[in-house]
Amino acid sequence: MPQFIATCAKDLEYLLVDELKSLQIDNPKEGLSQVKFESDWAGAYRVLMWSRVASRLFYPIATFEAKDDDMLYQQASLIDWLQHIPSGGCFLVNSQSFRSKLSHTQYISQRIKDAIVDYFADNDEKRPDVEFHEPDVVIHCRVKRDKVTLSIDLAGQALHRRGYRITGGSAPIKENLAAALLIRAGWSAEPQGVIYDPMCGSGTFLLEAALMAYDIAPGLHREHNGLARWQQFNAPLWQQIVDEAKARAEQGLNKSGVTIIGSDINPRAVRNAQMNCALLSLEEKIKVFIGGIDQVEQLALPIEPEEKGLIIVNPPYSERLGEFEEVKALYTQLGQLLKSQFVGWRASVLSPDKAFGHALGVRAKKIYKFNNGSIPCELLNLSIEEKQFVQRVSYNQVETDFKEKLTDQALQLCHRLEKNRQKLKKYLNSENISCYRIYDADLPDYNAAIDVYGDKLHIQEYRPPKNIDEKLALRRLKDIERVAAGVFQIPRNQVYLKQRQKQKGDWQYQTQHTNNDAHANDFLVEEAGRQFIVNLSDFLDTGLFLDHRKTRQLIAEQAKGHKLLNLFCYTASISVYAATAGATSTTNVDLSNTYLDWAKRNFNKNHINLQKHQFIREDCVQWLAEAVKLDEKFDVIFLDPPTFSNSKRMIEHFDVQRSHPVLIEQCLQLLNKDGILYFSNNFQKFEMMVESSERIQVKEITSQTVTPDFARRSLHRCWQITYKSDAV
């Protein structure tokens, strides 16, 4: 009997085996993401029509070894292609390669195409053309360990295309995966009663549930039949399969006792779902409403109070770690809905992260792992019963018993935070410091810095090592959040995480603006009697560099009665110190309007008259060159450039290691003979290239500017540069 290969998503092989057996396929054998079986053509046609789980169905026509493109071409040329492709017809070759010398799939397809076209020419037949849209025949080539299998793709397209999806959401779940998850949820075993999707999007779960409930073949409405122009297509046999499917659908649609309901907060998604239902003439069988999960009670769903059923839902989520908290809050809200309005029901919830599942607050009875595209996920099967509910501390509540739930590793972190807090207590109290660093990657498993800003915490993740799994790193970061909030006995909504996120080849911090008011997340902190505006959520940095606490004090003392130049001034905290200490003027230069506006607001908060102070938006490198020409002079200069910058507003990229000698020389030309230049940067591999000479004295003063809370890991290095008294 002919042999066939049905492919499927990873982890769904056993479901596909069971489905094939239900379609009267004997002895199917599962492999990785595929199931092989033998069958007559009637059986193969049934699989094409009725498989809800399979991705594609292949009919192998040749198997051979090919270690190079010549061998591939020669072997492909031996096949009688006239048995498969009509003379003058069209075809398409798709290829895959695994651990083989032939690895370029596009080139593999090209060589097979050449063999096919040359075969027709050698046999004086009209040459077939390559066609990407609905070709007569689709050839599939799979190369694994140099072994080539050429097959006819019998459907000519992916089997998840049922013919009902005209429009979908931004990331609709594939139809065959939705069907598989419905089977895992128990819908196929007894497709009757109520099924409800409160975040239905374009309605994939609803439609697949209806196809199951009303015995409608998933292939019945498929628009393109890839079999039809294959030379070995048995049209009468296929028509027999089609007629049988139509008869079953007509009978199935008379079935009662099934209620299929969906709702979504997005009106456009609801409209798309309704259109998709109409394409299958199921608009009377599936009811879709507009409303968020916080509005379900007001939707007047057609469910009797005593009715119980199945809720299945795929909450929207993102691969971006920066949206973690927003997604987690959504799962928490979903859990609250289930526990308040659907007690006695079953629920199946998709989750891409264990933390999201935990946020539901309901213990899972069964968990199935699967991949939604490239994203590893879990299907959580829940029984919505009070005994399964988990009581969790709200994010706006203090967790007093947090230690009881910590792992051994997290408990070590807790002890380290308590130890650091006790060690710094005397220093913080004596200096009246409310903003400081409490932890800086002290333990290798918890690679982050924790800073205290009054009654709030700021946690900043360092780049995880490449050998650390992304999800493991994320779980550890969540441990840090929980432990830090517990040690300081503050609600977790007062803890701000800066997480790394993957973006086109690099990791960056996710900026989250959640309010149209640009300053909605600002708040005030106090340092040495001065007030500073801080924002822990919207920017990479917070507005106040805590490691420069001593530097600010040092410069304030030197600037009294003098003119200060603050280059790369950021939010100008140095200048606030200087101005309040009696500096006659400050000149603040930065390329960012945002930071200069922030600096002015810092000055206003400290009641400083802005008339004596300049705020200049310009590239500091360019400004310095112009200032030298104008022979500007200053008594104290603070030069604290970034490590690197490639702003579009700069003439060229800035690199502190390469550029600092020129910058320092330009600053010296602006410095009065008895003035002081302070040069600082936070490049960890920095090498100072400016040395003392007959003209200047260069002295590293890093140890004088490092405070106890940064003693373990100094973030900056600092130099004091002055003219020698006898220099000309």
XYZ file of C-alpha atoms in Angstrom:
728
model
C 0.000 0.000 0.000
C 1.128 3.600 -0.549
C 3.043 5.280 2.273
C 2.311 8.773 3.551
C 3.763 11.297 6.008
C 1.494 13.607 8.013
C 3.357 16.457 9.733
C 2.286 18.369 12.827
C 3.558 20.811 15.414
C 6.048 19.505 17.970
C 4.425 17.767 20.976
C 1.215 17.020 19.033
C 2.408 13.744 17.491
C 0.359 11.518 19.818
C -2.773 13.529 19.173
C -2.232 13.056 15.445
C -1.733 9.316 15.911
C -5.046 9.055 17.762
C -6.775 11.123 15.113
C -5.425 8.955 12.281
C -6.643 5.850 14.059
C -10.102 7.409 14.317
C -9.946 7.889 10.527
C -9.405 4.127 10.088
C -5.651 4.390 9.511
C -3.961 1.258 10.834
C -0.675 1.318 12.746
C 0.458 4.975 12.345
C 3.996 5.500 13.680
C 4.952 8.786 15.299
C 8.269 10.544 14.783
C 9.485 14.055 15.553
C 6.760 16.443 14.318
C 5.425 13.799 11.931
C 3.513 10.525 11.719
C 4.118 7.923 9.013
C 1.388 5.542 7.882
C 0.293 3.173 5.115
C -3.144 3.438 3.589
C -5.149 3.099 0.424
C -5.995 6.329 -1.374
C -9.427 6.504 0.172
C -7.743 6.679 3.593
C -5.327 9.379 2.445
C -8.191 11.426 1.050
C -10.057 11.084 4.361
C -6.994 12.464 6.167
C -6.918 15.448 3.800
C -10.586 16.117 4.423
C -10.899 15.330 8.136
C -7.576 15.855 9.916
C -7.897 18.732 12.351
C -4.369 18.393 13.764
C -2.077 17.687 10.791
C -0.051 20.505 9.193
C 0.622 18.842 5.827
C 0.218 15.462 4.093
C 3.085 14.184 1.934
C 3.212 11.298 -0.534
C 6.897 10.230 -0.923
C 7.898 9.450 -4.502
C 11.670 8.981 -4.163
C 14.367 8.532 -1.530
C 18.094 8.708 -2.241
C 21.436 9.973 -0.939
C 22.878 13.269 -2.163
C 25.985 14.867 -0.697
C 26.284 17.586 -3.334
C 24.118 19.414 -5.839
C 25.249 17.247 -8.794
C 24.077 14.070 -7.045
C 20.817 15.804 -6.154
C 20.257 16.859 -9.766
C 21.134 13.436 -11.201
C 18.848 11.532 -8.823
C 15.959 13.961 -9.292
C 16.364 13.592 -13.084
C 15.628 9.852 -12.831
C 12.051 10.417 -11.644
C 9.267 10.206 -14.221
C 7.912 13.685 -13.613
C 5.211 13.259 -16.250
C 3.419 11.014 -13.741
C 3.041 14.009 -11.462
C 3.172 17.335 -13.356
C 1.103 17.981 -16.507
C 2.978 19.007 -19.646
C 3.031 22.790 -19.759
C 1.704 22.967 -16.224
C 3.191 24.696 -13.198
C 4.813 23.549 -9.987
C 6.631 24.710 -6.853
C 9.468 23.131 -4.875
C 9.762 23.668 -1.100
C 12.836 22.366 0.723
C 14.078 21.636 4.224
C 17.563 20.589 5.327
C 18.841 19.130 8.598
C 22.497 18.319 9.372
C 23.404 17.825 5.721
C 26.103 18.990 3.335
C 23.326 20.415 1.201
C 22.120 23.156 3.521
C 20.995 26.075 1.343
C 17.300 25.298 0.929
C 16.716 27.825 -1.846
C 19.562 26.333 -3.867
C 18.248 22.809 -3.218
C 14.872 23.849 -4.608
C 16.579 25.460 -7.608
C 18.505 22.294 -8.520
C 15.390 20.131 -8.255
C 13.543 22.648 -10.405
C 16.334 22.394 -12.986
C 16.068 18.600 -12.997
C 12.295 18.732 -13.507
C 12.413 21.303 -16.311
C 15.259 19.473 -18.079
C 13.339 16.189 -17.800
C 10.419 17.686 -19.752
C 12.776 19.168 -22.356
C 14.616 15.856 -22.805
C 11.274 14.134 -23.407
C 10.088 16.751 -25.919
C 7.312 17.879 -23.607
C 6.227 21.450 -23.003
C 8.269 22.976 -20.210
C 6.396 23.520 -16.906
C 6.742 26.856 -15.107
C 7.423 27.645 -11.467
C 4.356 29.196 -9.840
C 4.199 30.470 -6.262
C 0.441 31.039 -6.118
C -1.661 27.881 -6.340
C 0.643 25.762 -8.544
C -0.631 22.537 -10.134
C 1.723 20.435 -8.016
C 3.841 21.202 -4.940
C 7.011 19.139 -4.509
C 8.471 18.856 -1.020
C 12.156 18.026 -0.529
C 13.454 16.972 2.876
C 17.182 16.452 3.360
C 18.353 14.905 6.618
C 21.896 13.652 7.109
C 22.366 13.736 3.327
C 19.325 11.514 2.737
C 16.806 13.118 0.406
C 13.073 12.403 0.402
C 11.035 13.907 -2.430
C 7.276 13.994 -1.871
C 4.100 15.348 -3.390
C 2.443 17.817 -1.023
C -1.054 16.445 -1.522
C -2.974 19.487 -0.279
C -0.610 21.906 -1.987
C -0.822 24.158 1.075
C -0.832 24.023 4.864
C -3.813 22.082 6.217
C -4.526 24.684 8.895
C -6.090 26.800 6.139
C -9.736 25.881 6.508
C -11.080 28.513 4.130
C -12.895 30.613 6.730
C -10.256 33.106 7.797
C -10.532 36.290 5.753
C -9.216 38.518 8.499
C -7.459 37.747 11.749
C -5.994 39.584 14.692
C -2.402 40.697 14.909
C -1.268 37.167 15.822
C -4.113 34.639 15.431
C -3.460 31.108 16.596
C -3.262 28.582 13.766
C -6.449 26.618 13.203
C -4.892 23.152 13.603
C -3.198 24.201 16.849
C -6.493 25.611 18.117
C -8.170 22.300 17.282
C -5.432 20.358 19.083
C -5.801 22.521 22.190
C -9.574 22.046 22.139
C -8.965 18.300 22.098
C -6.556 18.698 25.038
C -9.224 20.746 26.806
C -11.673 17.848 26.423
C -14.030 19.458 23.919
C -13.754 16.788 21.231
C -14.543 13.962 23.648
C -17.968 15.440 24.336
C -18.672 18.366 21.973
C -21.833 19.574 23.626
C -22.835 22.073 26.290
C -21.374 25.579 26.562
C -17.983 26.793 25.385
C -16.952 30.416 25.915
C -13.859 32.382 24.866
C -13.758 35.788 26.649
C -10.810 37.004 24.545
C -11.837 35.447 21.254
C -9.994 37.719 18.805
C -10.927 36.643 15.282
C -12.763 33.599 16.632
C -10.422 30.689 15.878
C -11.294 28.693 18.990
C -14.994 29.325 18.439
C -14.930 28.213 14.817
C -12.839 25.096 15.462
C -15.138 24.182 18.352
C -18.135 24.570 16.035
C -16.550 22.420 13.319
C -16.055 19.681 15.908
C -19.462 20.034 17.517
C -21.391 20.010 14.245
C -19.272 17.319 12.544
C -18.036 19.670 9.815
C -14.877 18.479 8.060
C -12.026 21.021 8.343
C -11.203 20.481 4.652
C -14.731 20.917 3.336
C -14.447 24.668 2.738
C -10.794 24.743 1.704
C -10.765 26.857 -1.450
C -7.666 25.449 -3.168
C -7.488 21.721 -3.757
C -3.837 20.892 -4.397
C -4.824 17.432 -5.589
C -6.964 18.537 -8.491
C -4.224 18.981 -11.115
C -1.863 16.273 -9.908
C -1.579 13.652 -12.639
C -2.555 10.797 -10.307
C -5.570 12.543 -8.824
C -8.616 10.271 -8.497
C -11.463 12.748 -8.976
C -14.363 10.278 -8.460
C -12.860 9.001 -5.215
C -12.316 12.552 -3.962
C -15.887 13.510 -4.864
C -17.105 10.556 -2.840
C -15.164 11.888 0.187
C -16.580 15.391 -0.396
C -20.158 14.136 -0.687
C -19.820 12.156 2.521
C -18.455 15.230 4.345
C -21.321 17.402 3.069
C -23.891 14.885 4.211
C -22.338 14.656 7.678
C -22.206 18.468 7.973
C -25.851 18.797 6.974
C -26.840 16.259 9.583
C -24.503 17.736 12.202
C -25.887 21.238 11.853
C -29.242 19.941 13.063
C -27.657 19.040 16.355
C -28.916 20.921 19.443
C -27.525 21.332 22.926
C -24.393 23.220 21.889
C -23.790 26.864 22.864
C -20.697 28.578 21.457
C -19.982 32.121 22.679
C -17.154 34.581 22.340
C -16.402 38.133 23.406
C -13.548 40.568 22.958
C -12.786 44.126 24.004
C -11.735 45.046 20.446
C -14.711 45.878 18.198
C -12.655 45.225 15.074
C -11.705 41.745 16.305
C -15.378 41.003 17.026
C -16.340 42.149 13.554
C -13.646 39.914 12.049
C -14.882 36.955 14.112
C -18.442 37.537 12.934
C -17.290 37.714 9.301
C -15.362 34.465 9.677
C -18.434 32.789 11.167
C -20.546 34.022 8.257
C -18.167 32.461 5.734
C -19.082 29.046 7.150
C -22.764 29.998 7.579
C -22.316 29.592 11.330
C -23.413 33.090 12.378
C -26.533 31.608 13.998
C -24.509 28.959 15.814
C -21.776 31.227 17.224
C -22.565 34.391 19.175
C -19.846 37.027 19.608
C -20.138 40.097 21.862
C -18.096 43.271 22.365
C -16.728 43.605 25.898
C -13.605 43.221 28.010
C -13.182 40.634 30.741
C -14.176 43.269 33.293
C -17.527 43.661 31.467
C -18.538 40.010 31.130
C -21.267 40.287 33.771
C -22.962 43.065 31.793
C -22.855 41.275 28.406
C -26.060 39.261 28.908
C -24.439 36.087 27.598
C -26.936 33.369 26.568
C -25.993 31.102 29.459
C -28.496 29.801 31.992
C -27.437 30.219 35.636
C -27.315 26.458 36.191
C -25.331 25.766 33.004
C -21.668 24.810 33.306
C -19.215 24.442 30.488
C -15.723 25.088 29.190
C -13.849 28.382 28.997
C -10.895 28.374 26.632
C -8.802 31.490 26.182
C -5.521 32.644 24.681
C -4.787 35.968 26.419
C -2.775 38.427 24.330
C 0.865 38.455 25.248
C 4.182 39.598 23.802
C 7.667 38.182 23.382
C 8.968 41.436 24.764
C 9.930 41.122 28.385
C 9.189 44.783 28.940
C 5.453 44.047 28.823
C 5.697 41.287 31.420
C 3.903 43.131 34.195
C 1.053 44.271 31.945
C 0.452 40.719 30.748
C 0.699 39.325 34.263
C -1.913 41.812 35.458
C -4.202 40.644 32.643
C -3.881 37.020 33.772
C -4.635 38.107 37.330
C -7.791 39.847 36.099
C -8.767 36.737 34.124
C -8.301 34.591 37.221
C -10.540 36.923 39.195
C -13.226 36.595 36.510
C -13.066 32.792 36.600
C -13.259 32.656 40.394
C -16.084 35.177 40.694
C -18.428 34.188 37.844
C -17.560 30.703 36.583
C -17.332 28.460 39.631
C -18.106 24.889 38.620
C -16.829 25.375 35.075
C -13.717 23.956 33.437
C -11.168 26.323 31.931
C -8.221 25.905 29.592
C -5.843 28.862 29.479
C -2.790 29.293 27.252
C 0.274 30.687 28.996
C 3.779 31.469 27.628
C 5.263 31.798 31.115
C 4.732 30.024 34.433
C 4.405 33.365 36.194
C 1.323 34.148 34.100
C -0.264 30.835 35.022
C 0.476 31.477 38.696
C -1.169 34.888 38.394
C -4.512 33.183 37.646
C -4.694 32.064 41.260
C -6.153 28.639 40.344
C -4.202 25.372 40.547
C -3.957 23.525 37.230
C -5.206 19.926 37.153
C -3.258 19.159 33.979
C -0.570 21.015 32.039
C 0.293 20.385 28.377
C 3.414 21.839 26.778
C 3.341 23.022 23.174
C 4.755 25.692 20.873
C 2.670 28.556 19.522
C 4.836 29.291 16.505
C 8.292 29.764 17.991
C 7.026 30.572 21.500
C 7.076 27.729 24.090
C 3.726 27.693 25.892
C 1.597 25.669 28.258
C -2.083 24.813 28.170
C -3.399 24.921 31.730
C -6.492 22.815 32.302
C -8.302 24.145 35.367
C -11.240 23.097 37.442
C -12.843 26.276 38.759
C -13.572 25.064 42.270
C -12.914 26.885 45.511
C -10.581 24.159 46.745
C -8.349 24.866 43.724
C -8.097 28.612 44.404
C -4.750 30.037 45.494
C -4.761 33.136 47.650
C -2.108 35.577 46.452
C -0.967 38.865 47.877
C -2.076 41.786 45.726
C 0.600 43.997 44.191
C -0.615 46.907 46.295
C -0.319 44.956 49.554
C 2.686 44.231 51.759
C 3.612 40.546 51.866
C 4.468 39.857 55.495
C 5.040 36.101 55.234
C 7.155 36.212 52.070
C 10.024 34.193 53.592
C 7.836 31.107 54.002
C 7.477 30.779 50.214
C 11.098 31.355 49.172
C 13.363 28.786 47.566
C 16.739 28.125 49.192
C 18.423 30.351 46.611
C 15.946 33.190 47.137
C 16.388 32.836 50.893
C 20.130 33.424 50.438
C 19.314 36.612 48.580
C 17.029 37.647 51.424
C 19.799 37.118 53.989
C 22.245 39.111 51.851
C 19.866 42.070 51.587
C 19.259 42.043 55.332
C 23.013 41.884 55.965
C 23.741 44.777 53.568
C 20.971 46.843 55.106
C 22.364 46.370 58.591
C 25.904 47.143 57.404
C 24.833 50.468 55.832
C 22.436 51.486 58.606
C 24.859 53.647 60.606
C 26.185 55.437 57.494
C 22.731 56.131 56.086
C 21.418 57.467 59.386
C 24.434 59.694 60.060
C 24.293 61.238 56.575
C 20.470 61.313 56.417
C 20.534 59.412 53.095
C 17.295 58.067 51.660
C 18.523 57.103 48.151
C 21.265 54.488 47.985
C 22.355 51.143 46.550
C 21.552 48.137 48.705
C 22.653 45.291 46.426
C 24.888 44.957 43.346
C 25.021 41.426 41.947
C 26.470 40.176 45.237
C 25.263 36.626 44.455
C 26.022 35.128 41.003
C 22.492 33.758 40.561
C 20.894 37.169 41.071
C 22.579 39.420 38.548
C 21.020 42.817 39.170
C 21.438 46.050 41.093
C 18.888 47.200 43.681
C 18.613 50.879 44.551
C 16.438 52.470 47.208
C 14.648 55.744 46.433
C 12.827 56.659 49.618
C 9.907 54.245 49.881
C 10.438 52.799 46.397
C 12.876 50.280 44.930
C 14.567 50.300 41.535
C 15.881 46.955 40.231
C 18.128 47.015 37.187
C 19.098 43.764 35.493
C 22.597 43.203 34.182
C 23.123 41.374 30.908
C 22.654 37.653 31.683
C 25.442 35.284 30.544
C 24.765 33.680 27.170
C 24.524 30.228 28.752
C 21.639 31.270 31.028
C 18.183 30.452 29.724
C 16.113 33.588 29.186
C 13.171 32.289 31.197
C 15.442 31.224 34.077
C 16.954 34.711 34.148
C 13.467 36.189 34.204
C 12.353 33.946 37.085
C 15.413 35.000 39.079
C 14.591 38.628 38.421
C 11.081 38.042 39.751
C 12.670 36.440 42.840
C 14.642 39.644 43.370
C 11.469 41.705 43.112
C 9.633 39.598 45.661
C 12.526 39.365 48.127
C 13.385 43.073 47.934
C 9.755 44.082 48.479
C 9.567 41.668 51.397
C 12.760 42.817 53.104
C 11.736 46.489 52.856
C 8.085 45.654 53.591
C 6.647 47.641 50.720
C 3.988 46.629 48.155
C 5.368 45.170 44.949
C 3.753 47.942 42.919
C 6.397 50.196 44.490
C 9.175 48.069 42.996
C 10.318 49.099 39.511
C 12.014 46.515 37.304
C 14.255 47.402 34.386
C 14.410 44.226 32.366
C 16.483 43.410 29.323
C 14.519 42.713 26.130
C 15.542 41.282 22.788
C 15.314 43.721 19.887
C 16.808 42.982 16.463
C 20.124 41.593 17.535
C 20.700 43.262 20.905
C 19.244 43.650 24.370
C 17.879 46.967 25.517
C 15.843 48.215 28.396
C 12.150 48.506 27.648
C 10.806 52.025 28.056
C 7.219 51.992 29.232
C 5.075 55.094 28.921
C 1.665 54.308 30.335
C 0.271 57.813 30.637
C -0.163 60.700 28.238
C 1.197 63.024 30.940
C 4.976 63.037 30.344
C 5.636 63.645 34.053
C 2.943 61.375 35.504
C 5.504 58.954 36.958
C 7.822 61.608 38.426
C 8.294 61.990 42.187
C 10.607 63.919 44.494
C 13.494 62.636 46.595
C 15.769 64.545 48.926
C 19.559 64.490 49.135
C 21.627 66.725 51.407
C 18.714 69.131 51.807
C 18.124 69.412 48.064
C 15.198 68.054 46.103
C 15.469 66.081 42.874
C 12.874 64.767 40.454
C 13.172 61.037 39.879
C 11.388 58.718 37.444
C 11.887 54.980 37.944
C 9.651 53.665 35.175
C 10.001 55.595 31.926
C 13.736 55.830 31.304
C 16.870 53.714 31.471
C 18.315 55.979 34.155
C 16.321 57.474 36.966
C 17.400 61.142 36.875
C 19.834 60.924 39.764
C 23.149 59.031 39.628
C 23.459 57.695 43.158
C 27.140 56.801 42.792
C 28.020 60.507 42.316
C 26.717 61.549 45.732
C 30.223 62.457 47.011
C 31.191 63.986 43.667
C 28.259 66.388 43.959
C 29.353 67.401 47.444
C 32.967 67.891 46.348
C 32.092 70.078 43.367
C 29.585 72.098 45.410
C 32.373 73.007 47.846
C 34.737 74.003 45.014
C 32.100 75.968 43.064
C 31.098 78.344 45.860
C 31.601 81.880 44.520
C 32.755 80.531 41.137
C 31.497 79.750 37.616
C 30.682 76.112 36.884
C 30.585 74.432 33.465
C 28.653 71.145 33.500
C 29.161 69.168 30.272
C 26.914 66.228 29.357
C 24.905 67.615 32.254
C 22.007 65.094 32.157
C 19.476 66.413 34.756
C 22.078 68.828 36.208
C 22.104 67.505 39.782
C 25.754 68.644 40.026
C 24.702 72.158 39.076
C 21.825 72.158 41.606
C 24.377 71.341 44.319
C 26.703 74.079 43.061
C 23.990 76.720 42.707
C 22.597 76.097 46.185
C 26.163 76.193 47.580
C 26.713 79.682 46.163
C 28.094 79.261 42.636
C 27.869 82.584 40.773
C 26.629 80.832 37.624
C 26.325 77.455 35.983
C 26.415 76.584 32.292
C 24.742 73.278 31.501
C 25.226 71.619 28.111
C 23.459 68.514 26.849
C 22.081 67.252 23.549
C 18.748 66.142 25.033
C 15.824 68.541 25.366
C 14.174 66.069 27.728
C 17.078 66.191 30.174
C 17.525 69.957 29.938
C 13.838 70.431 30.735
C 14.295 67.998 33.629
C 17.313 70.040 34.802
C 15.291 73.270 34.803
C 12.545 71.584 36.811
C 15.184 70.443 39.323
C 16.349 74.068 39.621
C 12.759 75.255 40.156
C 12.129 72.636 42.853
C 15.113 74.072 44.741
C 13.956 77.696 44.234
C 17.023 78.640 42.173
C 16.760 81.776 40.034
C 17.283 80.576 36.441
C 18.522 83.972 35.258
C 22.046 83.222 36.448
C 22.181 79.835 34.781
C 22.347 78.694 31.164
C 20.855 75.518 29.678
C 22.282 74.864 26.229
C 21.026 72.159 23.908
C 23.982 71.209 21.750
C 26.447 68.427 21.057
C 29.074 68.978 23.777
C 31.915 68.160 21.360
C 30.795 70.880 18.950
C 30.011 73.324 21.753
C 33.478 72.924 23.250
C 35.147 73.701 19.927
C 33.100 76.908 19.589
C 33.646 77.905 23.226
C 37.418 77.627 22.780
C 37.228 79.962 19.795
C 35.235 82.449 21.898
C 37.767 82.143 24.741
C 35.120 81.300 27.355
C 36.466 80.831 30.893
C 35.225 78.836 33.907
C 36.503 78.183 37.426
C 35.165 74.643 37.823
C 34.396 72.212 35.013
C 32.667 68.873 35.393
C 33.196 66.599 32.381
C 31.214 63.344 32.643
C 30.746 61.991 29.093
C 28.880 58.801 28.163
C 30.829 55.714 27.180
C 29.421 55.749 23.681
C 26.834 57.692 21.720
C 25.564 57.504 18.161
C 22.824 60.106 18.280
C 21.620 61.198 14.843
C 22.095 64.806 15.942
C 25.850 64.281 16.409
C 28.257 64.807 13.528
C 30.097 61.571 14.337
C 29.863 58.725 16.832
C 31.287 59.438 20.267
C 33.628 57.025 22.037
C 34.990 58.148 25.398
C 38.167 56.061 25.153
C 39.083 57.568 21.802
C 37.781 61.093 22.389
C 38.700 61.939 25.982
C 42.188 63.453 25.348
C 40.726 66.032 22.952
C 37.815 66.787 25.304
C 40.138 67.268 28.270
C 42.446 69.550 26.275
C 39.509 71.691 25.137
C 38.230 71.919 28.727
C 41.687 72.986 29.905
C 41.604 75.831 27.385
C 38.341 76.991 29.008
C 39.667 76.599 32.558
C 41.018 79.537 34.537
C 44.611 79.030 35.683
C 43.568 78.438 39.289
C 40.496 76.409 38.320
C 39.715 72.679 38.656
C 38.591 70.226 36.012
C 36.838 67.075 37.217
C 36.755 64.296 34.642
C 34.637 61.203 35.259
C 33.252 58.296 33.250
C 31.738 54.881 33.866
C 33.440 52.819 31.144
C 34.694 49.803 33.088
C 37.638 49.156 30.724
C 38.670 52.804 30.486
C 42.395 53.636 30.261
C 43.388 57.205 31.084
C 45.593 58.571 28.285
C 46.197 62.067 29.774
C 49.098 62.202 32.220
C 50.675 64.795 34.469
C 53.187 67.036 32.725
C 55.102 70.255 33.298
C 51.859 72.061 32.494
C 49.150 70.093 34.337
C 48.662 67.745 37.260
C 46.385 64.733 36.774
C 45.289 62.962 39.924
C 42.831 60.097 40.159
C 40.428 60.730 43.056
C 38.031 57.817 42.555
C 38.510 56.587 46.130
C 37.469 60.037 47.416
C 34.218 59.966 45.422
C 33.080 56.419 46.175
C 30.530 56.017 48.967
C 30.079 52.928 51.203
C 27.031 51.702 49.282
C 29.154 51.537 46.107
C 32.343 50.263 47.755
C 31.889 46.745 46.391
C 31.516 47.882 42.767
C 32.396 51.452 41.892
C 30.424 52.552 38.846
C 32.696 55.437 37.922
C 36.284 56.593 37.944
C 37.132 60.251 38.591
C 40.164 62.482 38.048
C 41.048 65.980 39.236
C 43.049 67.982 36.716
C 44.616 71.364 37.521
C 47.289 73.664 36.128
C 50.606 73.601 37.947
C 51.299 76.861 39.732
C 54.490 77.513 37.773
C 52.960 76.617 34.407
C 52.945 79.368 31.839
